[in-house]
Amino acid sequence: MKIVVRVRLEVSAYQADALAATLRACNRAANHVSRIAFDSGEKRRNGLQPKVYRHIKDEFDLSAQPACRVVKKVCDAYATLNATVKAGRLGPSGDKRRNRAESKPISFREYAAQAFDDRCLSWNTDQRTVSIWTVSGRLKGIRFTCSDGAAKVLAEHRRGESDLVHRDGRWYLFATCDVPAPAAYLPSDWLGVDLGIVNIATTSDGTVLSGRRLERYRKRMVHLRAKLQMKKTKSAKRRLKALRRREQRFATDTNHSISKTIVTTAERTSRGIALEDLTGIRERVKAKHDQRYRLHSWAFAQLGAFVEYKAKRAGVPVVRVNPAHTSRQCSACWHTHRHNRVNQAAFACRACGTTLHADVNGSRNIRHRAADAWTRGAVNRPTSA
């Protein structure tokens, strides 16, 4: 399985300037290549590279391999756009979003990330240093910091390209590592997990992982940002810049903790994990104006991805089930009715009288559906020893 390890570079002022100049040159070249690809209609690497290779080397002062990486970056961007359009995520033909995306060349930000392969970037994991090509020459001995576990993964499993990223005044490398995953075991049962906003995750065991702390933090950040934006002073703008992505990092840390708890529980009890397939939920759900921020701040896709990759590393099977009516169906007698869900927190079956926490009832329905999905071969099942 492929995972990404992030390390932070400890750079001097000169090294930071050289890295910044390199990103600017690569992205200017990428914008030039993108315009040619858009005008000519040639978006395959084999056809596009002969048209632009010599020019971007001379015009933007790029070496041979970085020039090739720039062309690949542009071709990959157009391939991603094409896949997004085919999947319908930009709407049908004639939709404004789709027309906006298809009517002009793809553009790259001045400091957008740039991929480097082993010819442009070399690692010394023992000394925790890297050597990287720049437009100012090769920079050697740049120290990086990461955890001991991340350093071990880098040393043993790093494969392919690494991305140079500039974020909030700091420099990072995102390295792709190919870590062998253990074979998934045959589950004795399933741990159903219901994802929500008030309660981020609720398991079929009755464990409720509340989102109140994250909700309070979000409200506080919204209030703080609004107050700083009203001031319109230089110090307020500096403070707003310092607060950038802080809420996102807080939510990511929360999702890491919750996903680790779920996977550890399933692994300890030899069970699999059952999640709802919530693909496209933001397009399906029609929220009121005051609820849209909460819905679009809800990082359920990230939490699901964290659960899946942690489970894969631990050999825990994961299955996605149809989420239809999991909140309205009784987990005891299977009676389904919209009035069974009394309110956000309460479930009371109108047929058998069962009363439960609504999220616990939903997670138990997910658990029951997981066994059926597993039996029907909805996932790749391991063979018993």
GROMACS .gro file of C-alpha atoms in nm:
model
  385
    1MET     CA    1   0.000   0.000   0.000
    2LYS     CA    2   0.115   0.354  -0.072
    3ILE     CA    3   0.137   0.610   0.206
    4VAL     CA    4   0.278   0.962   0.212
    5VAL     CA    5   0.537   1.071   0.468
    6ARG     CA    6   0.578   1.443   0.531
    7VAL     CA    7   0.908   1.588   0.651
    8ARG     CA    8   0.990   1.949   0.731
    9LEU     CA    9   1.300   2.106   0.580
   10GLU     CA   10   1.526   2.323   0.795
   11VAL     CA   11   1.652   2.575   0.541
   12SER     CA   12   1.865   2.887   0.559
   13ALA     CA   13   1.757   3.215   0.403
   14TYR     CA   14   1.965   3.145   0.091
   15GLN     CA   15   1.827   2.794   0.055
   16ALA     CA   16   1.470   2.921   0.102
   17ASP     CA   17   1.522   3.180  -0.174
   18ALA     CA   18   1.664   2.913  -0.408
   19LEU     CA   19   1.371   2.678  -0.343
   20ALA     CA   20   1.121   2.962  -0.394
   21ALA     CA   21   1.285   3.060  -0.725
   22THR     CA   22   1.271   2.695  -0.833
   23LEU     CA   23   0.898   2.665  -0.764
   24ARG     CA   24   0.830   2.992  -0.945
   25ALA     CA   25   1.028   2.881  -1.250
   26CYS     CA   26   0.864   2.538  -1.263
   27ASN     CA   27   0.513   2.679  -1.232
   28ARG     CA   28   0.572   2.951  -1.489
   29ALA     CA   29   0.693   2.680  -1.724
   30ALA     CA   30   0.390   2.466  -1.637
   31ASN     CA   31   0.155   2.754  -1.724
   32HIS     CA   32   0.334   2.798  -2.057
   33VAL     CA   33   0.305   2.424  -2.135
   34SER     CA   34  -0.059   2.425  -2.028
   35ARG     CA   35  -0.145   2.703  -2.273
   36ILE     CA   36   0.023   2.515  -2.557
   37ALA     CA   37  -0.157   2.192  -2.461
   38PHE     CA   38  -0.491   2.373  -2.451
   39ASP     CA   39  -0.443   2.556  -2.782
   40SER     CA   40  -0.307   2.253  -2.970
   41GLY     CA   41  -0.532   1.994  -2.808
   42GLU     CA   42  -0.227   1.772  -2.750
   43LYS     CA   43  -0.241   1.659  -2.387
   44ARG     CA   44  -0.051   1.331  -2.409
   45ARG     CA   45   0.300   1.343  -2.274
   46ASN     CA   46   0.457   1.171  -2.577
   47GLY     CA   47   0.302   1.425  -2.811
   48LEU     CA   48   0.340   1.735  -2.596
   49GLN     CA   49   0.698   1.699  -2.475
   50PRO     CA   50   0.867   1.737  -2.819
   51LYS     CA   51   0.671   2.062  -2.873
   52VAL     CA   52   0.782   2.234  -2.552
   53TYR     CA   53   1.089   2.059  -2.412
   54ARG     CA   54   1.363   2.269  -2.569
   55HIS     CA   55   1.182   2.599  -2.517
   56ILE     CA   56   1.107   2.557  -2.147
   57LYS     CA   57   1.465   2.444  -2.081
   58ASP     CA   58   1.607   2.759  -2.239
   59GLU     CA   59   1.336   3.009  -2.145
   60PHE     CA   60   1.282   2.907  -1.782
   61ASP     CA   61   1.636   2.787  -1.701
   62LEU     CA   62   1.533   2.429  -1.621
   63SER     CA   63   1.756   2.124  -1.641
   64ALA     CA   64   1.652   1.823  -1.847
   65GLN     CA   65   1.481   1.616  -1.578
   66PRO     CA   66   1.289   1.904  -1.414
   67ALA     CA   67   1.163   2.002  -1.761
   68CYS     CA   68   1.030   1.649  -1.808
   69ARG     CA   69   0.866   1.663  -1.463
   70VAL     CA   70   0.692   1.989  -1.558
   71VAL     CA   71   0.545   1.835  -1.875
   72LYS     CA   72   0.426   1.533  -1.680
   73LYS     CA   73   0.270   1.762  -1.419
   74VAL     CA   74   0.065   1.939  -1.687
   75CYS     CA   75  -0.044   1.616  -1.855
   76ASP     CA   76  -0.148   1.470  -1.520
   77ALA     CA   77  -0.352   1.783  -1.445
   78TYR     CA   78  -0.543   1.752  -1.771
   79ALA     CA   79  -0.595   1.380  -1.716
   80THR     CA   80  -0.739   1.456  -1.372
   81LEU     CA   81  -0.970   1.721  -1.518
   82ASN     CA   82  -1.088   1.479  -1.785
   83ALA     CA   83  -1.161   1.211  -1.524
   84THR     CA   84  -1.348   1.464  -1.309
   85VAL     CA   85  -1.565   1.570  -1.603
   86LYS     CA   86  -1.639   1.210  -1.701
   87ALA     CA   87  -1.737   1.128  -1.344
   88GLY     CA   88  -1.989   1.414  -1.352
   89ARG     CA   89  -1.841   1.600  -1.058
   90LEU     CA   90  -1.848   1.929  -1.251
   91GLY     CA   91  -2.206   1.886  -1.361
   92PRO     CA   92  -2.360   1.793  -1.698
   93SER     CA   93  -2.269   1.945  -2.033
   94GLY     CA   94  -2.354   2.315  -2.028
   95ASP     CA   95  -2.318   2.354  -1.653
   96LYS     CA   96  -2.141   2.679  -1.551
   97ARG     CA   97  -1.877   2.503  -1.342
   98ARG     CA   98  -1.797   2.263  -1.623
   99ASN     CA   99  -1.783   2.541  -1.882
  100ARG     CA  100  -1.549   2.741  -1.658
  101ALA     CA  101  -1.315   2.446  -1.620
  102GLU     CA  102  -1.310   2.349  -1.987
  103SER     CA  103  -1.302   2.696  -2.145
  104LYS     CA  104  -0.952   2.795  -2.039
  105PRO     CA  105  -0.609   2.637  -1.982
  106ILE     CA  106  -0.533   2.490  -1.643
  107SER     CA  107  -0.327   2.738  -1.442
  108PHE     CA  108  -0.076   2.671  -1.166
  109ARG     CA  109  -0.018   2.891  -0.863
  110GLU     CA  110   0.320   3.058  -0.825
  111TYR     CA  111   0.415   2.832  -0.534
  112ALA     CA  112   0.224   2.517  -0.632
  113ALA     CA  113   0.395   2.192  -0.533
  114GLN     CA  114   0.649   2.041  -0.770
  115ALA     CA  115   0.740   1.673  -0.798
  116PHE     CA  116   1.106   1.562  -0.803
  117ASP     CA  117   1.234   1.215  -0.884
  118ASP     CA  118   1.555   1.049  -0.769
  119ARG     CA  119   1.761   1.230  -1.034
  120CYS     CA  120   1.663   1.567  -0.887
  121LEU     CA  121   1.637   1.473  -0.520
  122SER     CA  122   1.843   1.233  -0.310
  123TRP     CA  123   1.785   1.128   0.052
  124ASN     CA  124   2.027   1.045   0.333
  125THR     CA  125   1.793   0.907   0.599
  126ASP     CA  126   2.078   0.816   0.838
  127GLN     CA  127   2.191   1.179   0.867
  128ARG     CA  128   1.839   1.310   0.789
  129THR     CA  129   1.951   1.532   0.505
  130VAL     CA  130   1.846   1.577   0.142
  131SER     CA  131   2.017   1.705  -0.170
  132ILE     CA  132   1.787   1.882  -0.416
  133TRP     CA  133   1.821   2.046  -0.757
  134THR     CA  134   1.733   2.416  -0.783
  135VAL     CA  135   1.769   2.683  -1.048
  136SER     CA  136   2.057   2.819  -0.836
  137GLY     CA  137   2.242   2.487  -0.840
  138ARG     CA  138   2.217   2.174  -0.634
  139LEU     CA  139   2.164   2.231  -0.261
  140LYS     CA  140   2.330   1.962  -0.050
  141GLY     CA  141   2.297   1.871   0.315
  142ILE     CA  142   1.957   2.028   0.383
  143ARG     CA  143   1.842   1.886   0.714
  144PHE     CA  144   1.488   1.758   0.762
  145THR     CA  145   1.290   1.672   1.074
  146CYS     CA  146   1.034   1.398   1.126
  147SER     CA  147   0.944   1.132   1.381
  148ASP     CA  148   1.159   0.822   1.425
  149GLY     CA  149   0.878   0.609   1.284
  150ALA     CA  150   0.852   0.825   0.973
  151ALA     CA  151   1.230   0.814   0.925
  152LYS     CA  152   1.222   0.434   0.942
  153VAL     CA  153   0.944   0.417   0.683
  154LEU     CA  154   1.141   0.652   0.456
  155ALA     CA  155   1.457   0.445   0.485
  156GLU     CA  156   1.286   0.113   0.414
  157HIS     CA  157   0.995   0.187   0.182
  158ARG     CA  158   1.040   0.515  -0.007
  159ARG     CA  159   0.957   0.478  -0.375
  160GLY     CA  160   0.904   0.712  -0.668
  161GLU     CA  161   0.866   1.089  -0.659
  162SER     CA  162   0.867   1.338  -0.372
  163ASP     CA  163   0.678   1.669  -0.377
  164LEU     CA  164   0.835   1.997  -0.269
  165VAL     CA  165   0.569   2.202  -0.089
  166HIS     CA  166   0.574   2.559   0.043
  167ARG     CA  167   0.309   2.619   0.307
  168ASP     CA  168   0.269   2.907   0.549
  169GLY     CA  169   0.631   3.011   0.514
  170ARG     CA  170   0.767   2.661   0.574
  171TRP     CA  171   0.917   2.404   0.339
  172TYR     CA  172   0.813   2.040   0.330
  173LEU     CA  173   0.880   1.726   0.129
  174PHE     CA  174   0.599   1.475   0.078
  175ALA     CA  175   0.756   1.138   0.000
  176THR     CA  176   0.566   0.842  -0.142
  177CYS     CA  177   0.636   0.514   0.038
  178ASP     CA  178   0.524   0.167  -0.069
  179VAL     CA  179   0.461  -0.020   0.256
  180PRO     CA  180   0.369  -0.390   0.236
  181ALA     CA  181   0.030  -0.447   0.395
  182PRO     CA  182  -0.047  -0.771   0.584
  183ALA     CA  183  -0.319  -0.996   0.446
  184ALA     CA  184  -0.661  -0.915   0.590
  185TYR     CA  185  -0.796  -1.178   0.827
  186LEU     CA  186  -1.140  -1.337   0.815
  187PRO     CA  187  -1.354  -1.130   1.053
  188SER     CA  188  -1.547  -1.302   1.331
  189ASP     CA  189  -1.800  -1.014   1.327
  190TRP     CA  190  -1.829  -0.652   1.221
  191LEU     CA  191  -1.791  -0.322   1.400
  192GLY     CA  192  -2.048  -0.086   1.251
  193VAL     CA  193  -1.947   0.282   1.247
  194ASP     CA  194  -2.203   0.559   1.196
  195LEU     CA  195  -2.049   0.893   1.095
  196GLY     CA  196  -2.216   1.220   1.189
  197ILE     CA  197  -2.168   1.586   1.273
  198VAL     CA  198  -2.280   1.610   1.636
  199ASN     CA  199  -2.121   1.272   1.711
  200ILE     CA  200  -1.833   1.226   1.470
  201ALA     CA  201  -1.839   0.847   1.498
  202THR     CA  202  -2.060   0.602   1.687
  203THR     CA  203  -1.984   0.229   1.696
  204SER     CA  204  -2.223  -0.064   1.720
  205ASP     CA  205  -2.069  -0.138   2.061
  206GLY     CA  206  -2.233   0.180   2.188
  207THR     CA  207  -1.917   0.392   2.196
  208VAL     CA  208  -1.996   0.753   2.107
  209LEU     CA  209  -1.703   0.964   1.986
  210SER     CA  210  -1.845   1.312   2.028
  211GLY     CA  211  -1.771   1.608   1.806
  212ARG     CA  212  -1.857   1.870   2.067
  213ARG     CA  213  -1.497   1.970   2.125
  214LEU     CA  214  -1.440   2.016   1.750
  215GLU     CA  215  -1.773   2.200   1.714
  216ARG     CA  216  -1.683   2.443   1.995
  217TYR     CA  217  -1.342   2.501   1.839
  218ARG     CA  218  -1.499   2.575   1.499
  219LYS     CA  219  -1.745   2.823   1.647
  220ARG     CA  220  -1.465   2.998   1.833
  221MET     CA  221  -1.254   3.020   1.516
  222VAL     CA  222  -1.546   3.155   1.311
  223HIS     CA  223  -1.606   3.426   1.572
  224LEU     CA  224  -1.235   3.511   1.592
  225ARG     CA  225  -1.193   3.535   1.214
  226ALA     CA  226  -1.499   3.759   1.183
  227LYS     CA  227  -1.369   3.989   1.458
  228LEU     CA  228  -1.024   4.016   1.299
  229GLN     CA  229  -1.168   4.078   0.951
  230MET     CA  230  -1.372   4.369   1.086
  231LYS     CA  231  -1.060   4.540   1.225
  232LYS     CA  232  -0.884   4.559   0.885
  233THR     CA  233  -0.551   4.650   1.046
  234LYS     CA  234  -0.209   4.514   0.953
  235SER     CA  235  -0.176   4.333   1.284
  236ALA     CA  236  -0.520   4.176   1.234
  237LYS     CA  237  -0.418   4.058   0.888
  238ARG     CA  238  -0.097   3.909   1.028
  239ARG     CA  239  -0.302   3.728   1.292
  240LEU     CA  240  -0.544   3.597   1.029
  241LYS     CA  241  -0.250   3.466   0.828
  242ALA     CA  242  -0.115   3.289   1.137
  243LEU     CA  243  -0.456   3.127   1.192
  244ARG     CA  244  -0.470   2.985   0.841
  245ARG     CA  245  -0.547   2.614   0.833
  246ARG     CA  246  -0.539   2.590   1.213
  247GLU     CA  247  -0.897   2.465   1.218
  248GLN     CA  248  -0.814   2.216   0.943
  249ARG     CA  249  -0.516   2.083   1.140
  250PHE     CA  250  -0.730   2.051   1.452
  251ALA     CA  251  -0.995   1.852   1.261
  252THR     CA  252  -0.726   1.632   1.103
  253ASP     CA  253  -0.574   1.553   1.443
  254THR     CA  254  -0.921   1.468   1.576
  255ASN     CA  255  -0.985   1.235   1.282
  256HIS     CA  256  -0.650   1.064   1.336
  257SER     CA  257  -0.733   0.996   1.700
  258ILE     CA  258  -1.084   0.868   1.624
  259SER     CA  259  -0.972   0.644   1.337
  260LYS     CA  260  -0.695   0.495   1.550
  261THR     CA  261  -0.948   0.414   1.825
  262ILE     CA  262  -1.183   0.244   1.577
  263VAL     CA  263  -0.913   0.035   1.409
  264THR     CA  264  -0.755  -0.067   1.741
  265THR     CA  265  -1.094  -0.180   1.874
  266ALA     CA  266  -1.167  -0.389   1.563
  267GLU     CA  267  -0.818  -0.542   1.557
  268ARG     CA  268  -0.827  -0.634   1.925
  269THR     CA  269  -1.159  -0.818   1.882
  270SER     CA  270  -1.078  -0.973   1.539
  271ARG     CA  271  -1.367  -0.791   1.374
  272GLY     CA  272  -1.396  -0.605   1.047
  273ILE     CA  273  -1.503  -0.242   1.012
  274ALA     CA  274  -1.824  -0.139   0.835
  275LEU     CA  275  -1.864   0.218   0.709
  276GLU     CA  276  -2.137   0.394   0.513
  277ASP     CA  277  -2.070   0.478   0.150
  278LEU     CA  278  -2.123   0.855   0.169
  279THR     CA  279  -1.994   0.940  -0.179
  280GLY     CA  280  -2.160   1.258  -0.307
  281ILE     CA  281  -2.348   1.333   0.015
  282ARG     CA  282  -2.283   1.708  -0.009
  283GLU     CA  283  -2.460   1.717  -0.346
  284ARG     CA  284  -2.749   1.501  -0.222
  285VAL     CA  285  -2.818   1.676   0.107
  286LYS     CA  286  -3.003   2.009   0.095
  287ALA     CA  287  -2.903   2.197   0.409
  288LYS     CA  288  -3.039   2.522   0.543
  289HIS     CA  289  -2.820   2.830   0.513
  290ASP     CA  290  -2.708   2.823   0.876
  291GLN     CA  291  -2.619   2.453   0.849
  292ARG     CA  292  -2.412   2.467   0.531
  293TYR     CA  293  -2.091   2.565   0.707
  294ARG     CA  294  -2.124   2.271   0.947
  295LEU     CA  295  -2.194   2.030   0.662
  296HIS     CA  296  -1.908   2.148   0.441
  297SER     CA  297  -1.666   2.158   0.736
  298TRP     CA  298  -1.747   1.796   0.815
  299ALA     CA  299  -1.439   1.597   0.712
  300PHE     CA  300  -1.617   1.260   0.687
  301ALA     CA  301  -1.428   1.163   0.371
  302GLN     CA  302  -1.097   1.223   0.550
  303LEU     CA  303  -1.207   1.019   0.851
  304GLY     CA  304  -1.316   0.733   0.626
  305ALA     CA  305  -0.983   0.745   0.440
  306PHE     CA  306  -0.791   0.743   0.771
  307VAL     CA  307  -0.987   0.441   0.893
  308GLU     CA  308  -0.928   0.255   0.566
  309TYR     CA  309  -0.553   0.309   0.545
  310LYS     CA  310  -0.492   0.239   0.915
  311ALA     CA  311  -0.705  -0.075   0.886
  312LYS     CA  312  -0.514  -0.188   0.579
  313ARG     CA  313  -0.182  -0.149   0.760
  314ALA     CA  314  -0.321  -0.357   1.048
  315GLY     CA  315  -0.478  -0.623   0.824
  316VAL     CA  316  -0.833  -0.530   0.933
  317PRO     CA  317  -1.097  -0.582   0.660
  318VAL     CA  318  -1.316  -0.281   0.575
  319VAL     CA  319  -1.645  -0.283   0.386
  320ARG     CA  320  -1.865   0.004   0.265
  321VAL     CA  321  -2.244  -0.041   0.283
  322ASN     CA  322  -2.547   0.137   0.139
  323PRO     CA  323  -2.645   0.413   0.386
  324ALA     CA  324  -3.012   0.432   0.277
  325HIS     CA  325  -3.254   0.439   0.576
  326THR     CA  326  -2.994   0.336   0.835
  327SER     CA  327  -3.126   0.615   1.057
  328ARG     CA  328  -3.493   0.516   1.011
  329GLN     CA  329  -3.472   0.138   1.030
  330CYS     CA  330  -3.505  -0.043   1.363
  331SER     CA  331  -3.199  -0.259   1.432
  332ALA     CA  332  -3.415  -0.502   1.634
  333CYS     CA  333  -3.720  -0.572   1.415
  334TRP     CA  334  -3.617  -0.405   1.082
  335HIS     CA  335  -3.928  -0.184   1.073
  336THR     CA  336  -3.852   0.127   0.869
  337HIS     CA  337  -4.041   0.452   0.907
  338ARG     CA  338  -3.938   0.817   0.907
  339HIS     CA  339  -4.114   0.878   1.238
  340ASN     CA  340  -3.892   0.620   1.409
  341ARG     CA  341  -3.625   0.890   1.429
  342VAL     CA  342  -3.778   1.111   1.700
  343ASN     CA  343  -3.502   1.373   1.693
  344GLN     CA  344  -3.129   1.400   1.636
  345ALA     CA  345  -3.040   1.186   1.938
  346ALA     CA  346  -3.342   0.961   1.998
  347PHE     CA  347  -3.475   0.656   1.812
  348ALA     CA  348  -3.804   0.488   1.905
  349CYS     CA  349  -3.942   0.207   1.690
  350ARG     CA  350  -4.314   0.243   1.625
  351ALA     CA  351  -4.353  -0.132   1.567
  352CYS     CA  352  -4.167  -0.304   1.854
  353GLY     CA  353  -4.108  -0.012   2.091
  354THR     CA  354  -3.727  -0.041   2.095
  355THR     CA  355  -3.563   0.282   2.214
  356LEU     CA  356  -3.197   0.356   2.146
  357HIS     CA  357  -2.958   0.638   2.086
  358ALA     CA  358  -3.021   0.718   1.719
  359ASP     CA  359  -2.656   0.689   1.617
  360VAL     CA  360  -2.613   0.356   1.799
  361ASN     CA  361  -2.918   0.222   1.617
  362GLY     CA  362  -2.773   0.341   1.285
  363SER     CA  363  -2.434   0.182   1.353
  364ARG     CA  364  -2.601  -0.152   1.431
  365ASN     CA  365  -2.788  -0.139   1.102
  366ILE     CA  366  -2.454  -0.075   0.930
  367ARG     CA  367  -2.308  -0.376   1.109
  368HIS     CA  368  -2.593  -0.600   0.987
  369ARG     CA  369  -2.554  -0.481   0.629
  370ALA     CA  370  -2.179  -0.544   0.637
  371ALA     CA  371  -2.222  -0.919   0.674
  372ASP     CA  372  -2.450  -0.924   0.369
  373ALA     CA  373  -2.209  -0.714   0.161
  374TRP     CA  374  -1.921  -0.939   0.262
  375THR     CA  375  -2.117  -1.252   0.169
  376ARG     CA  376  -2.214  -1.110  -0.169
  377GLY     CA  377  -1.850  -1.044  -0.248
  378ALA     CA  378  -1.868  -0.663  -0.234
  379VAL     CA  379  -1.503  -0.665  -0.124
  380ASN     CA  380  -1.204  -0.885  -0.195
  381ARG     CA  381  -1.224  -1.147   0.075
  382PRO     CA  382  -0.912  -1.324   0.200
  383THR     CA  383  -0.906  -1.701   0.186
  384SER     CA  384  -0.897  -1.888   0.514
  385ALA     CA  385  -0.573  -2.060   0.604
   0.00000   0.00000   0.00000
